[in-house]
Amino acid sequence: MKKIQVSLLLLLIACMELHASGFAQAKINLQLKETTLKQVLNEVEKQTDYRFVYHTGTLPEDRKVSIHVTDATLDEVLSKAFSGLPITYTVKDDNLVIIIPKAPKPPVDRIIRGQVKGGPDKNPLAGVSVKVTGSAAGVTTDADGGYSLSVPDGATTLEFSMTGYTSQTIYIGQRSIVDVSLELSVKNLNEVIVTGYTGYSRNRSASAVTTVAADKINEVPVASFEQALQGYVPGLSISSVSGQPGTSASVILRGVGTITGSNNVLYVMDGIPIESNEFQAINPADIESVTVLKDASAKALYGSRGSNGVIVITSKKGKRGRVVVNYSSQYGLSALTSTKFRMMNTAERKQFEEGIGLETGAEAGPFWIYSKLNPDYALKTPAEQALADHIVDSLSHVNTNWRDLFLHDGKFMEQQISASGGNENIRFYSSLNYFDQQGIARTTGLKRYTLKNNVDFTAGRLTAGVNLSLGYSASDLLQQENTSSGVRNPLAAVYYAEPYEYPYWPDGKLVTTGDGSDYPYLDQREGSDSYERMLNSTNKEGQFKTILGTNLSYKITNHLTAKTRLGIDYSHREDEAWINPDSYAGSRVTPGRLGSLSEGYVQHYSLITTSGLTYSNAFNNVHDLEVTGLFEFLRNTYKSFGYTGYGLDARLPQTPAGIGDPGTYTPILAGAKTQNATASYIALARYTYNNKYTLNGSFRYDGSSTVPVKSRWHGFYSAGFSWEVKKEDFMNDIDVISNLRLRASYGTTASPFANDFAYVTTYSRISYGGNPGIIPYTPGNPDYDWEYAKELNIGFDLGLLKSNRIRLTAEFYNRQTYNLFFPRMVSATAGIISTDAGDANTIPLSSGKMQNRGVELDLQGDVIKNKDLTWTLGANMAYNKNKVLDLGGYDEFQYGYTGIIRVGLPFGAQYAPKWAGVDPANGDPLYYDRHGKITTDYNEDTMSVAGFGTYVPEITGGITSNLFYKGFTLSALFSFNAKVTRYNNEEYYNENPSFITSNQSTRMLYDRWKKPGDHTFLPRISAKRNFSSRDFEDASYLRLRNVKLGYDLAGLLGSRKYIQGAQIYVQAQNLLTFTSWRGFDPENGNEYAKFAYPSPRTYTLGLNVNF
Amino acid sequence: MSINIYRKPSIALLAVALCLGACNKQIDLTPTDSIDPSKAFRTVDDLNQGLIGAYANLSYYSSIYYTSIVTDECMLPSENSSGSGFATHRWQYDGSFEHPAWPDNYVAIDRANRVLAAMDNVQAKPGEEGLKDQYKGELLALRAYCHFELLRNFAEKYESGAMGVPYMEVSDVNGSPARLSFGETMAKIDADLAAAKALIPADFDDNTRITRIAVSAMQARASLYEKNWDNAITYATEAIDALPLASRANFPKIWKDATEDEVFWRLKRVTGDEAIGDLYTQAGYLDDPGGSKINYAASFKLTNLFDQTNDIRFSAYINIDAVRQAAGKVPNVVVKYMSDDPSDRNLVDIKLYRTGEMYLIRSEAYAQKDNLTSAAADLNALRAQRISGYADESFADKQTLLDALVTERFKELAFEGHRHFDLRRYNLPIQRNPEDAVNALGAVLLEPTDAQYVFPIPNTELRANKNMKQNPGY
């Protein structure tokens, strides 16, 4: 090239020389406006002897210049004309001016400084990432928001970003000081999406993800962080299974994609996968952000484990700058929410027992047994009659409030201190937290202690980090909660206990059934027995959890980085359940009748290593490529052991030393061990062209021990495309749209096997009369294969009006699961017993197909935005439609408590004979048969129909409002569920002739058929209580999940010598619930409601101080 | 140091290749807590372990329970607020009722069949041949017993042409077996019992397992249901001759596991097994009568049949509690399954075959063959052994004697899971006295023509097995 250019040039020079003559140093006068360079040169040629020589293309044709000079030299004119252009010239002796492109000179870096402020108060922001657009170079701001960045010569813009704030791209021009103010973002459209393997900014990612920032999570008074996500992430359905402190919620992303496989979302903390449903030892205040990966292009990175969605947790990291110390503290109270049903009081109970007695003769309680209305009364002696009258009279005066006995307002307290800071080479974040929440049931509560230490090092080309979380939680639980509708469950006893029963005798003794000989009682003692049991039993759970992650990366060249990561998730849970041998509850224990003590532990150890190379390069200003290759190995080991000992010595409570002689009181031992391992080869690639078009691709090849050898290895891939429409020229003039991005992705993922060895046929040990034997245990299935899903996602991000004042993100998806794991029912003659690998009379299959299709919308808008007042409103909603497409040749099978799995119906479809009301003539319960005919002949098998909805909500969402006014913040979060039906098992017990001796709902008194002509909801008392569609209730709800009022004390603090900032706030959880559901809590995530601990209403007062 | 590896692609490739091999091994895991089927049955002792596995699933619990609560044996006292079994007691069950006898017996049968199938591949060491035969005999007898229990509970009627149950002779995970007729099922039971009897040595006398004489008792009972009176007499005689009735002094000890008198076969129960006494009374009644609740009480109908003073069976089975009576509570406490062990009051062995039943079988067979003398002799012999000061009774005709036998079986075998089936054998209705039906919400008379008279085949079975047929009325 060079040679040709030179020869061409020489040839030109030779030609031009012929015309060269005089006029050197001539003065030039020009008055040119918006003229092309060619015209400028022509004008100079007219006025002087200079002749210009240049190669076509050297002068940019679109460059227009205005030159106004008088008596100027050639130098002056040309430097003006060529200003900023890569052009230079030389003047030959003969006035020949040769114009040539400037040799590209090495770029000269310059230093840009500035300060970043943010939020409504414009406080200095530490830890903001400042980056030169299109380059990897960047720094973070120090404690005072300051930064200093070396910027390459050609750079035009800087990017400022921080989680929780709207990123900004600033044109730097010639400035050397660039100060920026960032807005708090409710919904950030351009943040970095952390997937655990990659960190792409949102405009370079095709993925459907939602990020929830620290401010939504940190101060919510829940012990299990995932509960704080409710209502923020469209498509993520979160239901608290139990209000017992520390209980993990049921989390489902984009519908249920399996039948008996795992439905667990994969949780990844700082790159380390952690156990799901074991979060009580993780401190929500240490979380910087939570990113929910929803579509295949993001989830496929996790291949065999990503199908149910991935929740990536990023913990807080240290930032360069002054050490910042933060102290925060919260105090509060939890109270029981009220229910829609009401149980009978004593007067109603009297009326009820008398009514039942007159109708059927059945003895529902003492109000009938001793009643004047009872035919037996006439047979009594006058003395007996007087006694009976006295009994009825005295019982009528008792009206026990069982709630006050079993429940109370639980206290809440949390204290946290954290420090963070660092320099160029080392940055740290450390925190200590103490959390103490009493439950609403008197003996329950959770105490948690956590420690978090994150340290990051940078040394030249090497960066490394160590993240350590240590947590210990100690819970006091109820022994029978959520597993029993029986009276042993205190939360059921609150309702079942008779109002005319009072646990304490006048002498102060708590009288139970066991005292019947000495303290004659006339009620069932159900409440008292349960109350005594609650007071004399403990159920403690201690959980110790360590999550340790180390990562190391080394920049081999500017574009090639080697990285390796090692993670350990270790948890050790200890359970201890004790029943006092000196109590009535203890005397009910067999063997021994002297209480029991069980202790056990479950240990989980998970090790993951990930290593590989990343190549990233941006070239020619338009191509941006990143390719990563990784190898990963994951191993999970579980171990458990436990015993139950009997015949306790009351003088040695809650210790194995108190256990009776094993020869007399045979203890029970139990324990198990299992493990699984997965190996993966991972390839990831991203290519962005001109900041507009991005392609994401991934391939992962996984092998798992949970799959039979012949299908052990499986490949997963994904491809995604993203288009920054707003960056196209044709969008320049459309001011109303400030941001538009289209995304599409497709890929495959799988969900892990719920059981480590479901495919293996096994024998297990058993004993008969003390002699050892063996039995066939799991039937196995050698054809077991991966349960995998294919998912298509199309979405867009739209920003409207100036600076994205209205923001809309929409996603449409279609996920199909193949090789569905489900149990095939076999005849009882096959002899299969129920095991932890499956139900009785079923064989595990992997066959069949299920579909989840849905839409997710997230709309956020700044309703008011001025200096003093900002009001942001947001609403998100997800609609998911599930459908079973194929069951491997089978049409349907009944599943779970009340459901049917049938081709064409959604998973979780409720299935029962349809209730047709009560026959007014005789009080018979009526049902529809499958032909729509009303009948009294109940047959669950031949009459059950679907069509009562599903227990997995089809619609979920949340509404948020954030108001900032001067120093005040008022935020509210509503969450809602719609199109969901649950089985109200509480009502099945509260309105059931089998339980008339226990207290029942007032509907049993007022709305029960008693005589011909009665139009009632409930049938006659002597009719069988059959399970039918009347037990299904709409469990839709709208709940004011959180409301918080905060005030920033910055203005009141004055000099701020020691205190940098302080906030106080009050907040309430579950303040209001709108629902037609009659059970305890519409939210409890199961298909049925079974006297689970309801979510309490919690009020807290909090303080944050920064030093 | 390790970073340098990546600088040389060949080394990196090698590392990956090594990893690939190593990782395949790393993910090649096997279960640690269960036994590989290839190792399940290798020795004769393994066969014994498989047989014990089959014994381990035998549970007569549900038969005793449901017989008690669906018949006139028990009444539901007001103090039972558990709700447990109420709907069944009120005869309000339909096809969704899953009687545990259905899966439990088939699971035991399947276990037996798997061991029988493995038998031929196990080489007996010298001296073990006899043991192998014994185990085979036990397995066959156990299989027959389980099918017989299924038949008693689920057969449409105890008549040759009526629907019986599927007879499983090989383990079949994917099978959809159809119901045999009652007669066909009985024939297979008889064949298995006969084969078993030839294999089990006479000197094997562990009555927690099936001995040769237990097989005789099983054959006697089977013959009774088949109405094969000659066989019933033969086998009952074999049994009676081998094991006499317990003395009156020893009779109560049978129920406390204090003697093995009169028991051909019992299911051994140890801590952790279901406590049969829980069906009737809260554990600990004997220690604290006033502070224990009664779940199901003995019916007044049954209580009143006994000579409460002289009949040893009465005090062994039922206690009329004066304290409870004074407090106006139902006094008839079932104490038949209360042990002397204060730590596990309701846990006792379950007696499956006793000599008393053999006398009743033989008496009934003689009566049916119109040999009233022998029939009356057996009945009187039994009563004389149970009732102090008993004077022999003579019976006017066959029907009077048969009626007396039904009543005697009611008393002798109370709470042993027979009443329901005895009524069914004679097509007699289940009838409760009014005082026993206070909380039965009107469930007083159940006719043989009512569907609930016979238990339904569970709906789950009908769904899984296309060849299964339901009992009439459901």
mmCIF file with all atom_site columns, C-alpha atoms in Angstrom, chain A residues 360-363 513-514 516-517 524 526 554 556 584 588 590-593 613 631 633 635 665-666 672-673 676-677 681 703-705 712-713 757 761-763 768-769 771-776 824-831 833 843 894 938-941 993-995 997 1021-1024, chain B residues 3 6-7 19-20 23-24 26-35 37 40-41 49 52-53 55 78-79 81-83 86 90 92 94 96 102 106-107 110-111 114 168 172-174 177 208 266-268 271 282-284 287-288 290-291 293 342-344 438-439 441 459-461 463-464 474:
data_model
loop_
_atom_site.group_PDB
_atom_site.id
_atom_site.type_symbol
_atom_site.label_atom_id
_atom_site.label_alt_id
_atom_site.label_comp_id
_atom_site.label_asym_id
_atom_site.label_entity_id
_atom_site.label_seq_id
_atom_site.pdbx_PDB_ins_code
_atom_site.Cartn_x
_atom_site.Cartn_y
_atom_site.Cartn_z
_atom_site.occupancy
_atom_site.B_iso_or_equiv
_atom_site.pdbx_formal_charge
_atom_site.auth_seq_id
_atom_site.auth_comp_id
_atom_site.auth_asym_id
_atom_site.auth_atom_id
_atom_site.pdbx_PDB_model_num
ATOM 1   C CA . THR A 1 360  ? -80.276 -36.889 65.927 1.00 0.00 ? 360  THR A CA 1
ATOM 2   C CA . GLY A 1 361  ? -79.814 -37.752 69.596 1.00 0.00 ? 361  GLY A CA 1
ATOM 3   C CA . ALA A 1 362  ? -76.064 -37.444 69.142 1.00 0.00 ? 362  ALA A CA 1
ATOM 4   C CA . GLU A 1 363  ? -74.121 -36.181 72.127 1.00 0.00 ? 363  GLU A CA 1
ATOM 5   C CA . THR A 1 513  ? -57.573 -35.162 80.179 1.00 0.00 ? 513  THR A CA 1
ATOM 6   C CA . GLY A 1 514  ? -55.050 -36.925 82.390 1.00 0.00 ? 514  GLY A CA 1
ATOM 7   C CA . GLY A 1 516  ? -59.920 -36.542 84.827 1.00 0.00 ? 516  GLY A CA 1
ATOM 8   C CA . SER A 1 517  ? -60.015 -38.687 87.990 1.00 0.00 ? 517  SER A CA 1
ATOM 9   C CA . GLN A 1 524  ? -63.348 -32.414 75.652 1.00 0.00 ? 524  GLN A CA 1
ATOM 10  C CA . GLU A 1 526  ? -58.981 -30.389 73.631 1.00 0.00 ? 526  GLU A CA 1
ATOM 11  C CA . TYR A 1 554  ? -5.619  -12.925 35.902 1.00 0.00 ? 554  TYR A CA 1
ATOM 12  C CA . ILE A 1 556  ? -3.033  -12.710 30.595 1.00 0.00 ? 556  ILE A CA 1
ATOM 13  C CA . TYR A 1 584  ? -49.788 -34.966 80.402 1.00 0.00 ? 584  TYR A CA 1
ATOM 14  C CA . ARG A 1 588  ? -49.168 -39.772 76.065 1.00 0.00 ? 588  ARG A CA 1
ATOM 15  C CA . THR A 1 590  ? -45.291 -44.413 73.758 1.00 0.00 ? 590  THR A CA 1
ATOM 16  C CA . PRO A 1 591  ? -43.238 -46.242 74.597 1.00 0.00 ? 591  PRO A CA 1
ATOM 17  C CA . GLY A 1 592  ? -42.545 -45.230 78.137 1.00 0.00 ? 592  GLY A CA 1
ATOM 18  C CA . ARG A 1 593  ? -45.246 -42.668 78.816 1.00 0.00 ? 593  ARG A CA 1
ATOM 19  C CA . LEU A 1 613  ? -10.816 -18.257 30.006 1.00 0.00 ? 613  LEU A CA 1
ATOM 20  C CA . PHE A 1 631  ? -15.319 -26.098 33.110 1.00 0.00 ? 631  PHE A CA 1
ATOM 21  C CA . PHE A 1 633  ? -17.789 -29.378 38.710 1.00 0.00 ? 633  PHE A CA 1
ATOM 22  C CA . ARG A 1 635  ? -20.804 -32.066 44.162 1.00 0.00 ? 635  ARG A CA 1
ATOM 23  C CA . TYR A 1 665  ? -37.230 -47.958 76.447 1.00 0.00 ? 665  TYR A CA 1
ATOM 24  C CA . THR A 1 666  ? -35.946 -48.911 73.015 1.00 0.00 ? 666  THR A CA 1
ATOM 25  C CA . ALA A 1 672  ? -29.088 -41.429 55.754 1.00 0.00 ? 672  ALA A CA 1
ATOM 26  C CA . LYS A 1 673  ? -26.383 -40.457 53.323 1.00 0.00 ? 673  LYS A CA 1
ATOM 27  C CA . ASN A 1 676  ? -24.851 -36.236 43.613 1.00 0.00 ? 676  ASN A CA 1
ATOM 28  C CA . ALA A 1 677  ? -22.399 -34.665 41.207 1.00 0.00 ? 677  ALA A CA 1
ATOM 29  C CA . TYR A 1 681  ? -18.410 -27.766 29.930 1.00 0.00 ? 681  TYR A CA 1
ATOM 30  C CA . GLY A 1 703  ? -23.271 -34.851 32.944 1.00 0.00 ? 703  GLY A CA 1
ATOM 31  C CA . SER A 1 704  ? -25.066 -35.760 36.137 1.00 0.00 ? 704  SER A CA 1
ATOM 32  C CA . SER A 1 705  ? -24.945 -38.695 38.507 1.00 0.00 ? 705  SER A CA 1
ATOM 33  C CA . ARG A 1 712  ? -26.110 -39.175 31.467 1.00 0.00 ? 712  ARG A CA 1
ATOM 34  C CA . TRP A 1 713  ? -24.703 -36.364 29.295 1.00 0.00 ? 713  TRP A CA 1
ATOM 35  C CA . PHE A 1 757  ? -31.135 -42.147 42.452 1.00 0.00 ? 757  PHE A CA 1
ATOM 36  C CA . THR A 1 761  ? -33.901 -50.341 41.439 1.00 0.00 ? 761  THR A CA 1
ATOM 37  C CA . THR A 1 762  ? -32.948 -50.944 45.024 1.00 0.00 ? 762  THR A CA 1
ATOM 38  C CA . TYR A 1 763  ? -33.477 -53.088 48.064 1.00 0.00 ? 763  TYR A CA 1
ATOM 39  C CA . TYR A 1 768  ? -39.682 -57.971 61.693 1.00 0.00 ? 768  TYR A CA 1
ATOM 40  C CA . GLY A 1 769  ? -39.847 -58.739 65.377 1.00 0.00 ? 769  GLY A CA 1
ATOM 41  C CA . ASN A 1 771  ? -34.917 -59.802 62.958 1.00 0.00 ? 771  ASN A CA 1
ATOM 42  C CA . PRO A 1 772  ? -33.293 -58.162 59.943 1.00 0.00 ? 772  PRO A CA 1
ATOM 43  C CA . GLY A 1 773  ? -34.816 -58.483 56.502 1.00 0.00 ? 773  GLY A CA 1
ATOM 44  C CA . ILE A 1 774  ? -34.685 -56.835 53.142 1.00 0.00 ? 774  ILE A CA 1
ATOM 45  C CA . ILE A 1 775  ? -37.422 -55.474 50.914 1.00 0.00 ? 775  ILE A CA 1
ATOM 46  C CA . PRO A 1 776  ? -37.621 -54.089 47.398 1.00 0.00 ? 776  PRO A CA 1
ATOM 47  C CA . ARG A 1 824  ? -47.359 -43.748 36.633 1.00 0.00 ? 824  ARG A CA 1
ATOM 48  C CA . MET A 1 825  ? -49.985 -45.432 38.722 1.00 0.00 ? 825  MET A CA 1
ATOM 49  C CA . VAL A 1 826  ? -49.737 -49.164 38.792 1.00 0.00 ? 826  VAL A CA 1
ATOM 50  C CA . SER A 1 827  ? -52.002 -51.766 40.275 1.00 0.00 ? 827  SER A CA 1
ATOM 51  C CA . ALA A 1 828  ? -51.551 -52.457 43.969 1.00 0.00 ? 828  ALA A CA 1
ATOM 52  C CA . THR A 1 829  ? -50.705 -55.981 42.880 1.00 0.00 ? 829  THR A CA 1
ATOM 53  C CA . ALA A 1 830  ? -47.345 -54.633 41.701 1.00 0.00 ? 830  ALA A CA 1
ATOM 54  C CA . GLY A 1 831  ? -46.485 -54.420 45.384 1.00 0.00 ? 831  GLY A CA 1
ATOM 55  C CA . ILE A 1 833  ? -44.765 -49.259 48.662 1.00 0.00 ? 833  ILE A CA 1
ATOM 56  C CA . ILE A 1 843  ? -43.491 -46.007 39.050 1.00 0.00 ? 843  ILE A CA 1
ATOM 57  C CA . GLN A 1 894  ? -54.973 -38.003 40.117 1.00 0.00 ? 894  GLN A CA 1
ATOM 58  C CA . TYR A 1 938  ? -71.720 -39.426 45.999 1.00 0.00 ? 938  TYR A CA 1
ATOM 59  C CA . ASN A 1 939  ? -68.901 -41.184 44.210 1.00 0.00 ? 939  ASN A CA 1
ATOM 60  C CA . GLU A 1 940  ? -65.656 -39.334 44.042 1.00 0.00 ? 940  GLU A CA 1
ATOM 61  C CA . ASP A 1 941  ? -64.292 -41.525 41.308 1.00 0.00 ? 941  ASP A CA 1
ATOM 62  C CA . PRO A 1 993  ? -70.213 -33.851 61.474 1.00 0.00 ? 993  PRO A CA 1
ATOM 63  C CA . SER A 1 994  ? -67.198 -35.967 62.439 1.00 0.00 ? 994  SER A CA 1
ATOM 64  C CA . PHE A 1 995  ? -65.992 -33.088 64.604 1.00 0.00 ? 995  PHE A CA 1
ATOM 65  C CA . THR A 1 997  ? -67.763 -32.481 69.688 1.00 0.00 ? 997  THR A CA 1
ATOM 66  C CA . ILE A 1 1021 ? -75.946 -32.973 60.332 1.00 0.00 ? 1021 ILE A CA 1
ATOM 67  C CA . SER A 1 1022 ? -76.395 -36.707 59.705 1.00 0.00 ? 1022 SER A CA 1
ATOM 68  C CA . ALA A 1 1023 ? -75.229 -36.470 56.104 1.00 0.00 ? 1023 ALA A CA 1
ATOM 69  C CA . LYS A 1 1024 ? -71.701 -37.489 55.293 1.00 0.00 ? 1024 LYS A CA 1
ATOM 70  C CA . ILE B 2 3    ? -2.090  -19.445 35.216 1.00 0.00 ? 3    ILE B CA 1
ATOM 71  C CA . TYR B 2 6    ? -3.382  -21.279 29.787 1.00 0.00 ? 6    TYR B CA 1
ATOM 72  C CA . ARG B 2 7    ? -0.538  -19.747 27.894 1.00 0.00 ? 7    ARG B CA 1
ATOM 73  C CA . CYS B 2 19   ? -10.667 -33.684 33.294 1.00 0.00 ? 19   CYS B CA 1
ATOM 74  C CA . LEU B 2 20   ? -13.132 -35.309 30.923 1.00 0.00 ? 20   LEU B CA 1
ATOM 75  C CA . CYS B 2 23   ? -15.137 -36.238 35.614 1.00 0.00 ? 23   CYS B CA 1
ATOM 76  C CA . ASN B 2 24   ? -16.945 -39.175 34.136 1.00 0.00 ? 24   ASN B CA 1
ATOM 77  C CA . GLN B 2 26   ? -16.526 -38.290 39.493 1.00 0.00 ? 26   GLN B CA 1
ATOM 78  C CA . ILE B 2 27   ? -20.170 -38.357 38.494 1.00 0.00 ? 27   ILE B CA 1
ATOM 79  C CA . ASP B 2 28   ? -20.372 -42.135 38.504 1.00 0.00 ? 28   ASP B CA 1
ATOM 80  C CA . LEU B 2 29   ? -22.007 -42.382 41.912 1.00 0.00 ? 29   LEU B CA 1
ATOM 81  C CA . THR B 2 30   ? -24.108 -45.169 43.385 1.00 0.00 ? 30   THR B CA 1
ATOM 82  C CA . PRO B 2 31   ? -26.635 -45.079 46.208 1.00 0.00 ? 31   PRO B CA 1
ATOM 83  C CA . THR B 2 32   ? -25.113 -45.534 49.609 1.00 0.00 ? 32   THR B CA 1
ATOM 84  C CA . ASP B 2 33   ? -28.269 -46.326 51.550 1.00 0.00 ? 33   ASP B CA 1
ATOM 85  C CA . SER B 2 34   ? -29.888 -49.110 49.553 1.00 0.00 ? 34   SER B CA 1
ATOM 86  C CA . ILE B 2 35   ? -28.935 -52.526 48.244 1.00 0.00 ? 35   ILE B CA 1
ATOM 87  C CA . PRO B 2 37   ? -30.670 -55.859 43.296 1.00 0.00 ? 37   PRO B CA 1
ATOM 88  C CA . ALA B 2 40   ? -30.046 -58.829 47.196 1.00 0.00 ? 40   ALA B CA 1
ATOM 89  C CA . PHE B 2 41   ? -30.273 -62.618 47.160 1.00 0.00 ? 41   PHE B CA 1
ATOM 90  C CA . GLN B 2 49   ? -34.077 -61.898 54.957 1.00 0.00 ? 49   GLN B CA 1
ATOM 91  C CA . ILE B 2 52   ? -38.653 -61.570 56.851 1.00 0.00 ? 52   ILE B CA 1
ATOM 92  C CA . GLY B 2 53   ? -39.209 -58.553 54.618 1.00 0.00 ? 53   GLY B CA 1
ATOM 93  C CA . TYR B 2 55   ? -43.492 -60.883 57.185 1.00 0.00 ? 55   TYR B CA 1
ATOM 94  C CA . SER B 2 78   ? -68.888 -38.832 72.790 1.00 0.00 ? 78   SER B CA 1
ATOM 95  C CA . GLU B 2 79   ? -65.470 -38.266 74.309 1.00 0.00 ? 79   GLU B CA 1
ATOM 96  C CA . SER B 2 81   ? -63.281 -36.023 69.319 1.00 0.00 ? 81   SER B CA 1
ATOM 97  C CA . SER B 2 82   ? -60.599 -37.241 66.929 1.00 0.00 ? 82   SER B CA 1
ATOM 98  C CA . GLY B 2 83   ? -62.991 -37.683 64.013 1.00 0.00 ? 83   GLY B CA 1
ATOM 99  C CA . PHE B 2 86   ? -66.339 -41.668 62.237 1.00 0.00 ? 86   PHE B CA 1
ATOM 100 C CA . ARG B 2 90   ? -71.463 -44.394 60.119 1.00 0.00 ? 90   ARG B CA 1
ATOM 101 C CA . GLN B 2 92   ? -70.541 -43.411 54.879 1.00 0.00 ? 92   GLN B CA 1
ATOM 102 C CA . ASP B 2 94   ? -67.548 -44.957 48.959 1.00 0.00 ? 94   ASP B CA 1
ATOM 103 C CA . SER B 2 96   ? -62.521 -43.451 47.601 1.00 0.00 ? 96   SER B CA 1
ATOM 104 C CA . TRP B 2 102  ? -55.723 -53.993 49.775 1.00 0.00 ? 102  TRP B CA 1
ATOM 105 C CA . TYR B 2 106  ? -50.338 -57.298 47.819 1.00 0.00 ? 106  TYR B CA 1
ATOM 106 C CA . VAL B 2 107  ? -47.063 -55.715 48.920 1.00 0.00 ? 107  VAL B CA 1
ATOM 107 C CA . ASP B 2 110  ? -45.011 -59.284 45.901 1.00 0.00 ? 110  ASP B CA 1
ATOM 108 C CA . ARG B 2 111  ? -42.134 -59.545 48.353 1.00 0.00 ? 111  ARG B CA 1
ATOM 109 C CA . ARG B 2 114  ? -39.639 -61.960 44.448 1.00 0.00 ? 114  ARG B CA 1
ATOM 110 C CA . MET B 2 168  ? -50.370 -63.000 42.157 1.00 0.00 ? 168  MET B CA 1
ATOM 111 C CA . ASP B 2 172  ? -45.373 -58.073 37.876 1.00 0.00 ? 172  ASP B CA 1
ATOM 112 C CA . VAL B 2 173  ? -44.803 -54.352 38.030 1.00 0.00 ? 173  VAL B CA 1
ATOM 113 C CA . ASN B 2 174  ? -46.822 -53.575 34.936 1.00 0.00 ? 174  ASN B CA 1
ATOM 114 C CA . PRO B 2 177  ? -54.648 -58.650 36.615 1.00 0.00 ? 177  PRO B CA 1
ATOM 115 C CA . THR B 2 208  ? -44.019 -65.727 65.119 1.00 0.00 ? 208  THR B CA 1
ATOM 116 C CA . ARG B 2 266  ? -48.819 -64.432 65.977 1.00 0.00 ? 266  ARG B CA 1
ATOM 117 C CA . LEU B 2 267  ? -47.363 -61.303 64.440 1.00 0.00 ? 267  LEU B CA 1
ATOM 118 C CA . LYS B 2 268  ? -44.523 -60.238 66.674 1.00 0.00 ? 268  LYS B CA 1
ATOM 119 C CA . THR B 2 271  ? -41.347 -50.893 69.782 1.00 0.00 ? 271  THR B CA 1
ATOM 120 C CA . GLN B 2 282  ? -55.598 -44.271 74.777 1.00 0.00 ? 282  GLN B CA 1
ATOM 121 C CA . ALA B 2 283  ? -52.412 -45.910 75.978 1.00 0.00 ? 283  ALA B CA 1
ATOM 122 C CA . GLY B 2 284  ? -52.117 -45.861 79.731 1.00 0.00 ? 284  GLY B CA 1
ATOM 123 C CA . ASP B 2 287  ? -52.478 -46.774 84.922 1.00 0.00 ? 287  ASP B CA 1
ATOM 124 C CA . ASP B 2 288  ? -54.894 -43.892 84.909 1.00 0.00 ? 288  ASP B CA 1
ATOM 125 C CA . GLY B 2 290  ? -59.896 -41.512 84.883 1.00 0.00 ? 290  GLY B CA 1
ATOM 126 C CA . GLY B 2 291  ? -57.410 -39.642 82.772 1.00 0.00 ? 291  GLY B CA 1
ATOM 127 C CA . LYS B 2 293  ? -59.987 -41.271 76.701 1.00 0.00 ? 293  LYS B CA 1
ATOM 128 C CA . PRO B 2 342  ? -46.086 -50.028 81.523 1.00 0.00 ? 342  PRO B CA 1
ATOM 129 C CA . SER B 2 343  ? -43.866 -48.393 78.908 1.00 0.00 ? 343  SER B CA 1
ATOM 130 C CA . ASP B 2 344  ? -45.816 -49.686 75.935 1.00 0.00 ? 344  ASP B CA 1
ATOM 131 C CA . VAL B 2 438  ? -75.892 -42.663 69.935 1.00 0.00 ? 438  VAL B CA 1
ATOM 132 C CA . ASN B 2 439  ? -73.212 -41.021 67.855 1.00 0.00 ? 439  ASN B CA 1
ATOM 133 C CA . LEU B 2 441  ? -76.047 -40.504 63.267 1.00 0.00 ? 441  LEU B CA 1
ATOM 134 C CA . ASN B 2 459  ? -60.726 -46.258 43.349 1.00 0.00 ? 459  ASN B CA 1
ATOM 135 C CA . THR B 2 460  ? -56.968 -45.951 42.916 1.00 0.00 ? 460  THR B CA 1
ATOM 136 C CA . GLU B 2 461  ? -56.867 -49.606 41.880 1.00 0.00 ? 461  GLU B CA 1
ATOM 137 C CA . ARG B 2 463  ? -57.844 -46.244 37.842 1.00 0.00 ? 463  ARG B CA 1
ATOM 138 C CA . ALA B 2 464  ? -54.530 -48.068 37.559 1.00 0.00 ? 464  ALA B CA 1
ATOM 139 C CA . TYR B 2 474  ? -70.194 -48.469 44.386 1.00 0.00 ? 474  TYR B CA 1
#
